[in-house]
PDB file of C-alpha atoms and ligand atoms in Angstrom:
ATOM      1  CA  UNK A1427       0.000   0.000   0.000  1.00 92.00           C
ATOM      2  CA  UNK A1428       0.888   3.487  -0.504  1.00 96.00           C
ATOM      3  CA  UNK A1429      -1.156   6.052   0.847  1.00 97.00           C
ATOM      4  CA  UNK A1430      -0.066   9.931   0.323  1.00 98.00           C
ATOM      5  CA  UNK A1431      -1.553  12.144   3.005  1.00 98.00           C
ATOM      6  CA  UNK A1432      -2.746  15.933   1.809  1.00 98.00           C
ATOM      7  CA  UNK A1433      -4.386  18.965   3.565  1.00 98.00           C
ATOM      8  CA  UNK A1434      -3.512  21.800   4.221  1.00 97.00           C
ATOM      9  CA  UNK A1435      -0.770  23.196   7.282  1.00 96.00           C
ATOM     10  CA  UNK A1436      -1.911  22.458  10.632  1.00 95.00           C
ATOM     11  CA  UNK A1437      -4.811  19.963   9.471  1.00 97.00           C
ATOM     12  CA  UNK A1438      -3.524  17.112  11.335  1.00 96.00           C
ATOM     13  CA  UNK A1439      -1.479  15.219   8.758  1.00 97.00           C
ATOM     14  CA  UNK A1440       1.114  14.018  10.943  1.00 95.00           C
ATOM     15  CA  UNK A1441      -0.779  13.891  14.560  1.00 94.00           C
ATOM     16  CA  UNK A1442      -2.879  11.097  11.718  1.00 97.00           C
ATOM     17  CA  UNK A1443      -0.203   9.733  10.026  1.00 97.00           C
ATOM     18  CA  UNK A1444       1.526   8.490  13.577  1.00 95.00           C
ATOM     19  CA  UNK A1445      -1.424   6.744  14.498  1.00 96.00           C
ATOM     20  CA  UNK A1446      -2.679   5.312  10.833  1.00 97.00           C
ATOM     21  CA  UNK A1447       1.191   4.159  10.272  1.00 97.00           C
ATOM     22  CA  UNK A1448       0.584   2.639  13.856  1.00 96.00           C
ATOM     23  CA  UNK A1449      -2.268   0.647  12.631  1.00 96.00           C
ATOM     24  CA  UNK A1450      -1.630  -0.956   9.878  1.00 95.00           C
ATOM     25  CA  UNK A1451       2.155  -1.517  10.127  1.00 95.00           C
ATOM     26  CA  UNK A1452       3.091   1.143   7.720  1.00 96.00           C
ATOM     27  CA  UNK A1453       6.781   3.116   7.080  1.00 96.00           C
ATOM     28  CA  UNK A1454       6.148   6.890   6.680  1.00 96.00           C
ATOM     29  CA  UNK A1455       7.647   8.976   4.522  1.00 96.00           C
ATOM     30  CA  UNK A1456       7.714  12.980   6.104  1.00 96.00           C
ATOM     31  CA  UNK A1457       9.416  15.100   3.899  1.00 97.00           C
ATOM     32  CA  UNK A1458       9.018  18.105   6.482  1.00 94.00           C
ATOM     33  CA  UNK A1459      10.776  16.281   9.294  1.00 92.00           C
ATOM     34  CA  UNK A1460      13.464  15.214   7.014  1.00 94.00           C
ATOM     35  CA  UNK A1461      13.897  18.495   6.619  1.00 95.00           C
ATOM     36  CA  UNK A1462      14.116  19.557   9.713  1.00 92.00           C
ATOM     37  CA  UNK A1463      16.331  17.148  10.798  1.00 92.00           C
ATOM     38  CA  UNK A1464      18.701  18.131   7.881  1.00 94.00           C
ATOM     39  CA  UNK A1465      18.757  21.432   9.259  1.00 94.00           C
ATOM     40  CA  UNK A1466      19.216  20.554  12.305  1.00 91.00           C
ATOM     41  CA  UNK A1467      22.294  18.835  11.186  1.00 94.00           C
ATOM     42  CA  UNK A1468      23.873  21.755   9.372  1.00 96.00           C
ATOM     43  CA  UNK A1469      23.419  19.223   6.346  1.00 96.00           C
ATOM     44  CA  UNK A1470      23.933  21.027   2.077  1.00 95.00           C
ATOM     45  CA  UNK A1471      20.766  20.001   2.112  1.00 95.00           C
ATOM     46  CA  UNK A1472      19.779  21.605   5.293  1.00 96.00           C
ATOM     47  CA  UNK A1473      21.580  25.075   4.449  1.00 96.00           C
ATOM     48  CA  UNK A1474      19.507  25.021   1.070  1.00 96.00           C
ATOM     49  CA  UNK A1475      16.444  24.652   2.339  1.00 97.00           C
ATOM     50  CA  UNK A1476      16.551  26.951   5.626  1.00 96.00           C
ATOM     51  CA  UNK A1477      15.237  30.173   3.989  1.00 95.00           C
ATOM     52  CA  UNK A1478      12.034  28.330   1.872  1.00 97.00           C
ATOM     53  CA  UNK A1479      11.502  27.113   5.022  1.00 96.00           C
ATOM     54  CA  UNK A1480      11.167  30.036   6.974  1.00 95.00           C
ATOM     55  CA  UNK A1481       9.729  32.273   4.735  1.00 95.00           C
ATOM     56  CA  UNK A1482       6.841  29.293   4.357  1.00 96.00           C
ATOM     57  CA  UNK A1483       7.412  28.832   0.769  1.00 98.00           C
ATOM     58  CA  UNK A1484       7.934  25.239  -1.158  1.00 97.00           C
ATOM     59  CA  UNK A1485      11.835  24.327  -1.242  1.00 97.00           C
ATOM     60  CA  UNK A1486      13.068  23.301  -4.794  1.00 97.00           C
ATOM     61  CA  UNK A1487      11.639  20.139  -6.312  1.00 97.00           C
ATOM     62  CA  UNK A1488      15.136  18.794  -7.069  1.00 96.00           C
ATOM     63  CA  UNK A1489      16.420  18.579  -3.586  1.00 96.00           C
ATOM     64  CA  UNK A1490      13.353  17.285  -2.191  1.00 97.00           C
ATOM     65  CA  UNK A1491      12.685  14.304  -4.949  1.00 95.00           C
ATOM     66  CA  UNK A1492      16.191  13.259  -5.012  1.00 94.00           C
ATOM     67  CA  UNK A1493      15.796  13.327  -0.539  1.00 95.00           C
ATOM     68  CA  UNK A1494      12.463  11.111  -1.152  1.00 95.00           C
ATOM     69  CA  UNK A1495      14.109   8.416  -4.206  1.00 93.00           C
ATOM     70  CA  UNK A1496      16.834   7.862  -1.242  1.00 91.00           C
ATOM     71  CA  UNK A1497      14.323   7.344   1.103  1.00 92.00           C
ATOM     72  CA  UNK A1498      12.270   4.989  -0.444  1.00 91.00           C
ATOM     73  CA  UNK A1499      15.122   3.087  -1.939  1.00 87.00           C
ATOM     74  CA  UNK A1500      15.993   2.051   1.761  1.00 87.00           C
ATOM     75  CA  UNK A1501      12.301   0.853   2.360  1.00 88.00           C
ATOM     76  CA  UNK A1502      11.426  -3.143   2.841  1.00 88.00           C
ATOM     77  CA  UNK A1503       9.420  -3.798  -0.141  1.00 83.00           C
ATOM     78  CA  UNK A1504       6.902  -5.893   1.692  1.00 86.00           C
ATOM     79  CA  UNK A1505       5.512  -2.527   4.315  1.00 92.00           C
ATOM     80  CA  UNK A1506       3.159  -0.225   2.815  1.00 95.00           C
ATOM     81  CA  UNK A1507       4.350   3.889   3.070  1.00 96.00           C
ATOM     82  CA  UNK A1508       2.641   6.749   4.019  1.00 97.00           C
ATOM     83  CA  UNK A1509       3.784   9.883   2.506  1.00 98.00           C
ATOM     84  CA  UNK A1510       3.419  13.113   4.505  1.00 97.00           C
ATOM     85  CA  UNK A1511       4.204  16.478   2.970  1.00 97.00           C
ATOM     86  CA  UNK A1512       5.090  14.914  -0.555  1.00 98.00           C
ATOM     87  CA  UNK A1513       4.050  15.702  -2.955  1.00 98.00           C
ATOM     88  CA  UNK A1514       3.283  19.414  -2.998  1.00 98.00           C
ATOM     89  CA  UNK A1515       3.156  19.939  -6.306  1.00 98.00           C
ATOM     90  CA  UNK A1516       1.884  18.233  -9.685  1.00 98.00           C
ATOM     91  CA  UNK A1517       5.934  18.433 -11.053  1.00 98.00           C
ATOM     92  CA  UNK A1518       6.661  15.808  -7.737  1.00 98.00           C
ATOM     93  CA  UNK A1519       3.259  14.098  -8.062  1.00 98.00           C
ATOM     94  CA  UNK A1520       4.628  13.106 -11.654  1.00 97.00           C
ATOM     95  CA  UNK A1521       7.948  12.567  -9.833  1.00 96.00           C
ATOM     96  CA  UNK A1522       6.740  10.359  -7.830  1.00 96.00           C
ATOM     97  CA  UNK A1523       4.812   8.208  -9.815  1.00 95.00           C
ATOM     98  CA  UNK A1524       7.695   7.517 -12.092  1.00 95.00           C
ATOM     99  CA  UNK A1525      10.185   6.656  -9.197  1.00 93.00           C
ATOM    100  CA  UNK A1526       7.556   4.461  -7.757  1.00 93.00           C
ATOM    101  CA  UNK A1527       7.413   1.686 -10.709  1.00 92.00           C
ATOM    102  CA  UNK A1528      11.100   1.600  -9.955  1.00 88.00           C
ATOM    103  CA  UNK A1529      10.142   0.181  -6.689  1.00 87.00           C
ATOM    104  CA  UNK A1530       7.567  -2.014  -7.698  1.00 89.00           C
ATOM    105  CA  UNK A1531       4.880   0.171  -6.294  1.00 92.00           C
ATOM    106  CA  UNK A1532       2.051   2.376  -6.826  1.00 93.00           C
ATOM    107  CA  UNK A1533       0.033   5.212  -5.314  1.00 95.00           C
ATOM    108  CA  UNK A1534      -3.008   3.550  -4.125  1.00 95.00           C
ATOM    109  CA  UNK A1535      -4.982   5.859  -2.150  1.00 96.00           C
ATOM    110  CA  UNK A1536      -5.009   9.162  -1.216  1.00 98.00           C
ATOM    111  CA  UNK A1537      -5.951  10.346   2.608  1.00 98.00           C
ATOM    112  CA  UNK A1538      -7.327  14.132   2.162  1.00 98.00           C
ATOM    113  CA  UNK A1539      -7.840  16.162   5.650  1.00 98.00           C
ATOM    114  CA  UNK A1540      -9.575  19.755   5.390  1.00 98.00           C
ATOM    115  CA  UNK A1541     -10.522  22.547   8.218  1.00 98.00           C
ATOM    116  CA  UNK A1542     -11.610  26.013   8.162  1.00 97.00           C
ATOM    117  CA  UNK A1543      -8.087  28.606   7.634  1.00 95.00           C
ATOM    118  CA  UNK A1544      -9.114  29.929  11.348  1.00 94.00           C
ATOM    119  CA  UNK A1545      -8.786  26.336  12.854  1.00 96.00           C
ATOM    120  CA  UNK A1546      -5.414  25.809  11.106  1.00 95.00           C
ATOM    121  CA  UNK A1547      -3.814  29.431  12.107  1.00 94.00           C
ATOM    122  CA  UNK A1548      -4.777  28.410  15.637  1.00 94.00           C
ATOM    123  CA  UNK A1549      -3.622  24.584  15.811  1.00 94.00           C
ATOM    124  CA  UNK A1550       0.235  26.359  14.421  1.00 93.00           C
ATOM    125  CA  UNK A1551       0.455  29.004  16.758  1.00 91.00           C
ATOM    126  CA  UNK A1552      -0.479  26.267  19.975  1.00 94.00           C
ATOM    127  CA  UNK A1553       1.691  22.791  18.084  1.00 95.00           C
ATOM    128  CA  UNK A1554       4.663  22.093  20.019  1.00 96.00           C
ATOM    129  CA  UNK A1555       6.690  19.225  19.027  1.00 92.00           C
ATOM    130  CA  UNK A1556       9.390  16.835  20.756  1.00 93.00           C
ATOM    131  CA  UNK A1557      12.737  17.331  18.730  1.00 88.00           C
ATOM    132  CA  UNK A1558      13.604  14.047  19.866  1.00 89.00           C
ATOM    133  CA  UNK A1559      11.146  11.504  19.243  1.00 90.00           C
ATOM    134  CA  UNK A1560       8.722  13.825  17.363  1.00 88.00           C
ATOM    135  CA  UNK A1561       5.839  13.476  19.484  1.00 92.00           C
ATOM    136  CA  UNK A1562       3.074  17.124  18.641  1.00 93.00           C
ATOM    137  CA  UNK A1563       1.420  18.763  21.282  1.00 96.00           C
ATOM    138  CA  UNK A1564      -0.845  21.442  21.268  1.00 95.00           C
ATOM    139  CA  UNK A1565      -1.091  23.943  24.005  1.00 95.00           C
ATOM    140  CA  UNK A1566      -4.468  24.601  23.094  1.00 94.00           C
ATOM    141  CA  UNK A1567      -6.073  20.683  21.848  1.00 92.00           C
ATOM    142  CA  UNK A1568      -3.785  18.179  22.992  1.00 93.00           C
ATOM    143  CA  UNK A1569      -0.741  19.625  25.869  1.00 96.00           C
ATOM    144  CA  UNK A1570       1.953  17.613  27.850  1.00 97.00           C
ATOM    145  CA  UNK A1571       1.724  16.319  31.152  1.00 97.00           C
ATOM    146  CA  UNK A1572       4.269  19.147  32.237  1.00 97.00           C
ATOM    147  CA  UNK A1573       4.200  22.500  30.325  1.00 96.00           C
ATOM    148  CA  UNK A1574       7.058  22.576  27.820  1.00 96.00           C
ATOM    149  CA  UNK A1575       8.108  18.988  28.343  1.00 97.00           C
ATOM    150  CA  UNK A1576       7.534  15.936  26.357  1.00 97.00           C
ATOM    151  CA  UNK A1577       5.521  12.998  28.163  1.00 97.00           C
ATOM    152  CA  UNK A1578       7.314  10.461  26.270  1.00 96.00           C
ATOM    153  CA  UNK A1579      11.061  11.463  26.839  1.00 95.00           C
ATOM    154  CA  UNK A1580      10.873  14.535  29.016  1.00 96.00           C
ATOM    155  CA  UNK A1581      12.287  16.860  26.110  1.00 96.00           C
ATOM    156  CA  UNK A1582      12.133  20.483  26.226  1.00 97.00           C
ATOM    157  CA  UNK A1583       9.191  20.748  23.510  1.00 97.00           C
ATOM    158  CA  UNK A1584       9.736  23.597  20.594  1.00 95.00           C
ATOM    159  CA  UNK A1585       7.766  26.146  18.898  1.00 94.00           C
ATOM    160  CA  UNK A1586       8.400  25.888  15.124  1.00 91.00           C
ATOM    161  CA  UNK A1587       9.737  28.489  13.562  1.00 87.00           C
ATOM    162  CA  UNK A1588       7.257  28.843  10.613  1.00 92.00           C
ATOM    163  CA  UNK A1589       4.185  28.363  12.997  1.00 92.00           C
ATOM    164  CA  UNK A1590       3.613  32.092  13.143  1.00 91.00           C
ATOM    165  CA  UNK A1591       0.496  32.893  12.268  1.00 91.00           C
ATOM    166  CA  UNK A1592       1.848  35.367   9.391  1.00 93.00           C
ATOM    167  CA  UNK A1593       3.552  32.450   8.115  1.00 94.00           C
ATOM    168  CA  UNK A1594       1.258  30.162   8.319  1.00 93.00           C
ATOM    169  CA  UNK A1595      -0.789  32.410   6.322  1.00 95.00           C
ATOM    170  CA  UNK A1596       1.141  32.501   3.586  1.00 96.00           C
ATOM    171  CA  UNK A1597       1.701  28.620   3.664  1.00 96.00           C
ATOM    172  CA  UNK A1598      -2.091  28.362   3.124  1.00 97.00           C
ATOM    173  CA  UNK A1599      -1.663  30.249  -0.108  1.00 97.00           C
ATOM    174  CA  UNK A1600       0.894  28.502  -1.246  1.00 98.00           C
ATOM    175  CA  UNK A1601      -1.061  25.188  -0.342  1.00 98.00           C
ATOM    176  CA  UNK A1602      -4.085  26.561  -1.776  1.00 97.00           C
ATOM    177  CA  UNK A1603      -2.076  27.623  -5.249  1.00 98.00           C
ATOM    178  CA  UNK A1604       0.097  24.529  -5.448  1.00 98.00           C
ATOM    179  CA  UNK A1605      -0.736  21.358  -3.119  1.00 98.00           C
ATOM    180  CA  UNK A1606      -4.591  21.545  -3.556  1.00 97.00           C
ATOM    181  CA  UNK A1607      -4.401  20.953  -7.341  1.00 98.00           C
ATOM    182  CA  UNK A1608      -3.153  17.744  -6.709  1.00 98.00           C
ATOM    183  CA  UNK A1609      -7.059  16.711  -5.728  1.00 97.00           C
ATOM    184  CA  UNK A1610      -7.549  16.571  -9.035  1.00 97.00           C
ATOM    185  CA  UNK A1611      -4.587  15.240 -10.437  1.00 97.00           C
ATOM    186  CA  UNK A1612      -4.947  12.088  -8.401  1.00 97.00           C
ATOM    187  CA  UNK A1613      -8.721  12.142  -8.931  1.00 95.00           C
ATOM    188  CA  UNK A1614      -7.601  11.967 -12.521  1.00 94.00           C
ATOM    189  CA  UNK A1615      -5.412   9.452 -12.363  1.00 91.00           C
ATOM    190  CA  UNK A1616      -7.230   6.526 -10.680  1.00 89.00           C
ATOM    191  CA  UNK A1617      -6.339   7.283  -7.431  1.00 92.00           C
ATOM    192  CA  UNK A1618      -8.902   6.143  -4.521  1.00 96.00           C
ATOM    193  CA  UNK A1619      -9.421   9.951  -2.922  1.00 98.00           C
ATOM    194  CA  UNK A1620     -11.214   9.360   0.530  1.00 98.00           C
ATOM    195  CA  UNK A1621     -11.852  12.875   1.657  1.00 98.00           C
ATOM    196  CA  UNK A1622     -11.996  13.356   5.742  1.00 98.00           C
ATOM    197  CA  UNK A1623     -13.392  16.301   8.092  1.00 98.00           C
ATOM    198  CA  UNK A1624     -10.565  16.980   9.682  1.00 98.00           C
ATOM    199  CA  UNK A1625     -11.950  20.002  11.994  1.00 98.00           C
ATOM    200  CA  UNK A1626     -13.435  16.883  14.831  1.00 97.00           C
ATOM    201  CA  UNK A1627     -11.600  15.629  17.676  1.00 96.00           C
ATOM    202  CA  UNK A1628      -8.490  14.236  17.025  1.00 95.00           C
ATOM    203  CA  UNK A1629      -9.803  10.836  17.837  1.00 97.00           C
ATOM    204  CA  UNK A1630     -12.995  11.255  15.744  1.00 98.00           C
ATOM    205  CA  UNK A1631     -10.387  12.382  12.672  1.00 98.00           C
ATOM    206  CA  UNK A1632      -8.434   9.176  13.416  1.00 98.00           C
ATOM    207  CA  UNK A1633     -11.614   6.914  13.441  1.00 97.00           C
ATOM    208  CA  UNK A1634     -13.087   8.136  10.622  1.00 98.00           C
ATOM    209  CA  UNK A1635      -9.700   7.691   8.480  1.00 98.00           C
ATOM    210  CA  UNK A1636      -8.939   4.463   9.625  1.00 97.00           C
ATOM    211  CA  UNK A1637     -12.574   2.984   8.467  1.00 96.00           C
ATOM    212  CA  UNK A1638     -12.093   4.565   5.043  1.00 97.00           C
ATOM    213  CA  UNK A1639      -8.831   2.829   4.862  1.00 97.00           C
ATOM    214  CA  UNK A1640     -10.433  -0.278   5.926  1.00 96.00           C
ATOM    215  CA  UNK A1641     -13.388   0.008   3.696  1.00 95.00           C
ATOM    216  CA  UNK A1642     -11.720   1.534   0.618  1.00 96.00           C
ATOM    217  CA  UNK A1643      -9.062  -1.150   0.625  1.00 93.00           C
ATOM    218  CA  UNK A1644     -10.339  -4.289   2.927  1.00 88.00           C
ATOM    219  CA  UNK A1645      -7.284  -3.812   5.687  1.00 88.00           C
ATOM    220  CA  UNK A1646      -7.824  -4.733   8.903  1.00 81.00           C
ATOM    221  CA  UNK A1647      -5.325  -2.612  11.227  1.00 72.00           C
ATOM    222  CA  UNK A1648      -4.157  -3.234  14.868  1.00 72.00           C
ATOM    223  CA  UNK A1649      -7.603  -3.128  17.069  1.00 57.00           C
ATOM    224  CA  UNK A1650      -4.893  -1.220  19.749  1.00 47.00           C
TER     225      UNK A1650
HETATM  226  P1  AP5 B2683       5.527  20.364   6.647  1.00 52.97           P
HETATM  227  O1  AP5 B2683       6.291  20.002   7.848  1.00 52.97           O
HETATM  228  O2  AP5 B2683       5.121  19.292   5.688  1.00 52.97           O
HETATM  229  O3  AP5 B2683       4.279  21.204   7.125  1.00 52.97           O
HETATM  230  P2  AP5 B2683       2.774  21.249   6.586  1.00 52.97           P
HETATM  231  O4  AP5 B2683       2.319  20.428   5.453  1.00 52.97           O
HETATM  232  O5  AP5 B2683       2.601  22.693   6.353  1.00 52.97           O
HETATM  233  O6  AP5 B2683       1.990  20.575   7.660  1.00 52.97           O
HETATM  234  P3  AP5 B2683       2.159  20.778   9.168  1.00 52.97           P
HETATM  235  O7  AP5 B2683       3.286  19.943   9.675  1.00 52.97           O
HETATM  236  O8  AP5 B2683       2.173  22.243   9.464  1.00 52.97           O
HETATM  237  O9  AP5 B2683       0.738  20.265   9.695  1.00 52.97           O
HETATM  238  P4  AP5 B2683       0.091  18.832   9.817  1.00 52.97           P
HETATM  239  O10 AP5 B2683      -1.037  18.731   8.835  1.00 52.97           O
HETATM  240  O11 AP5 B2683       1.109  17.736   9.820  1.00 52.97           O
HETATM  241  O12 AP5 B2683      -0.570  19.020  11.253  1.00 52.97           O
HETATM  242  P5  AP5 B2683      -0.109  18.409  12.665  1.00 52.97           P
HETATM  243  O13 AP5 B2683      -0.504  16.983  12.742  1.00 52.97           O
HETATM  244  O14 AP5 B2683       1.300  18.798  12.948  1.00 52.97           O
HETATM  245  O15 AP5 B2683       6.316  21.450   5.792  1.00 52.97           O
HETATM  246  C1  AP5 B2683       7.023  22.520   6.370  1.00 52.97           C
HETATM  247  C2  AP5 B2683       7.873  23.197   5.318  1.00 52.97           C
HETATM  248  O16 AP5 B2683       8.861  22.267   4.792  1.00 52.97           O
HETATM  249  C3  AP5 B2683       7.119  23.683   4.070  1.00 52.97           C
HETATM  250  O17 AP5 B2683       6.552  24.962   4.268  1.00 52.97           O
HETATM  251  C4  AP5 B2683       8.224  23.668   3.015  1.00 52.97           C
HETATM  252  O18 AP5 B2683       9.070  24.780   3.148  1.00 52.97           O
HETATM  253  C5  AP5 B2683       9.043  22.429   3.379  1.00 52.97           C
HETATM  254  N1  AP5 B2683       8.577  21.200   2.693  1.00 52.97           N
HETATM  255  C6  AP5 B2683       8.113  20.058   3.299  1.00 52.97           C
HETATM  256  N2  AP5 B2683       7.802  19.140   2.361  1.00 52.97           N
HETATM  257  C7  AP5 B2683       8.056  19.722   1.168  1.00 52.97           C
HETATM  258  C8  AP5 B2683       7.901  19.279  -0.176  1.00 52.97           C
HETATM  259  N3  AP5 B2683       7.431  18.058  -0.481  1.00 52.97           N
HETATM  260  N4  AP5 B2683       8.259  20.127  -1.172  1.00 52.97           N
HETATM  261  C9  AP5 B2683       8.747  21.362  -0.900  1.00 52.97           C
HETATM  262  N5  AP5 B2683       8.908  21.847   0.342  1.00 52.97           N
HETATM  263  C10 AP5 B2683       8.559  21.030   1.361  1.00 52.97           C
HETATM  264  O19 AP5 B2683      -1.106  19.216  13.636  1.00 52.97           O
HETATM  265  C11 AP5 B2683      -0.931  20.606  13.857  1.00 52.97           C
HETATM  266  C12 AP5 B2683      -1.261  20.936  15.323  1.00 52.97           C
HETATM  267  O20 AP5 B2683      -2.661  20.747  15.547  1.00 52.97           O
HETATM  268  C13 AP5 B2683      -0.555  20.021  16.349  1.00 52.97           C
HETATM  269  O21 AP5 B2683      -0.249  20.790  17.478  1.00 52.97           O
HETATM  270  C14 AP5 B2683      -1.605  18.943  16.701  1.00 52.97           C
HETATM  271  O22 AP5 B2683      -1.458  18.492  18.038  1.00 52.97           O
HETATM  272  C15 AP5 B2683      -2.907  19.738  16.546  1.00 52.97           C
HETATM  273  N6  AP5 B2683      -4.001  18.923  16.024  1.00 52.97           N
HETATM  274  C16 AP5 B2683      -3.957  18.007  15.020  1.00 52.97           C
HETATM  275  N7  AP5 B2683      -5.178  17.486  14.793  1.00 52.97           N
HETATM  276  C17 AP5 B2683      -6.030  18.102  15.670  1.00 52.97           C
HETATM  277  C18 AP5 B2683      -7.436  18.002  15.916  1.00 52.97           C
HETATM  278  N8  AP5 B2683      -8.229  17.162  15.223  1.00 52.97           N
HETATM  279  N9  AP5 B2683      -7.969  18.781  16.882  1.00 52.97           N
HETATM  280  C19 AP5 B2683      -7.181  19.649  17.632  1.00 52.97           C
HETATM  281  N10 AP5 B2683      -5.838  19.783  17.434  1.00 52.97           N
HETATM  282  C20 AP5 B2683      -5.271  19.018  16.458  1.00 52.97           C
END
């Protein structure tokens, strides 16, 4: 199986994508935190993509389909992926489904999360996330135990730096002008689009994901 994940910023791609990946057994792919992480490492990579990055604009196709062919290259063939933050555009849509063949796979489905632009500016400015294990927070929806502290490894959580609501502004025009016509390329294509309110609970979003998965494509995940 490979399932790519789209919605706009904030919408609750990766709080879902933990838990679906959790499920069903599935390796995810999250072009975002790969990012990071690069960054965070004083990586080329991570010196290239810094100021896209900040100002909340798309870094350069190149560097991030070449990042996502390595990726997937290291992937056991027999675990399906979930892809998170890739693609963002048609140009790595079509990137990806010619890479994919070369892995004996396909894009099967395609997981796609909306909320009202006043929801999403609000989830940013409250996410916090774990730079260790990656565990999200939200100061407003879902906070740690201890303010400022992961539960899980008792991290000191951050505050991203393109969570401003300015920024995140401007990443909902950019996903708006560049991500969402990918709705239709995939509808297009063949691609099983299973659309899912993503302004609920996050355990209502999670619930109603996991039974399209299960209905669209007759898995049975983890009961835990
Ligand atoms: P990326 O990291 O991919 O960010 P994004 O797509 O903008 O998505 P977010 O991570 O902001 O949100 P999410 O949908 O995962 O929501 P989350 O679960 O965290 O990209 C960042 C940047 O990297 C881009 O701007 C670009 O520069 C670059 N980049 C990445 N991929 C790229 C690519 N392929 N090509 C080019 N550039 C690329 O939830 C948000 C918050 O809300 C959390 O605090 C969470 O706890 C809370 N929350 C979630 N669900 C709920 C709910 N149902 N109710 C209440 N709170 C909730």
């Amino acid at each position: 199986m490979v399932v790519v994940l789209l919605g706009p910023p904030g919408v609750g791609k990766g709080t879902q994508g933990a838990v679906l990946a959790e499920t069903f057994g599935w390796d995810r792919i999250i072009t975002g935190d790969l990012l990071r992480a690069a960054r965070r490492e004083g990586s080329r990579l991570g010196r290239q993509a810094q100021a896209y990055m900040d100002r909340g604009d798309l870094v350069p196709d190149e560097l991030i389909v070449a990042m996502v062919r390595e990726r997937l290259e290291g992937l056991d063939a027999g675990i399906g992926v979930l892809f998170d933050g890739f693609p963002r555009n048609v140009a790595q849509g079509e990137a990806l489904e010619a890479v994919l063949p070369e892995v004996d796979r396909q894009v099967d489905g395609v997981l796609l999360f909306t909320a009202p632009d006043d929801v999403l500016v609000k989830r940013g400015s409250g996410r916090r996330n774990c730079p260790d294990c990656g565990r999200l927070y939200n100061v407003y929806f879902d906070p740690p135990r201890t303010e400022g502290e992961c539960d899980d490894c008792g991290e000191a959580l951050v505050h991203r730096s393109d969570d401003e609501p300015e920024t995140v502004r401007h990443r909902l025009d950019v996903y708006r002008e560049q991500t969402e016509p990918l709705v239709r390329y995939y509808r297009e294509s063949g691609a099983v689009v299973l659309e899912i309110d993503g302004d609920q609970s996050i355990d209502d979003v999670t619930q109603a994901a996991r039974r399209a998965l299960e209905d669209a494509f007759d898995l049975e995940g983890d009961a835990a």
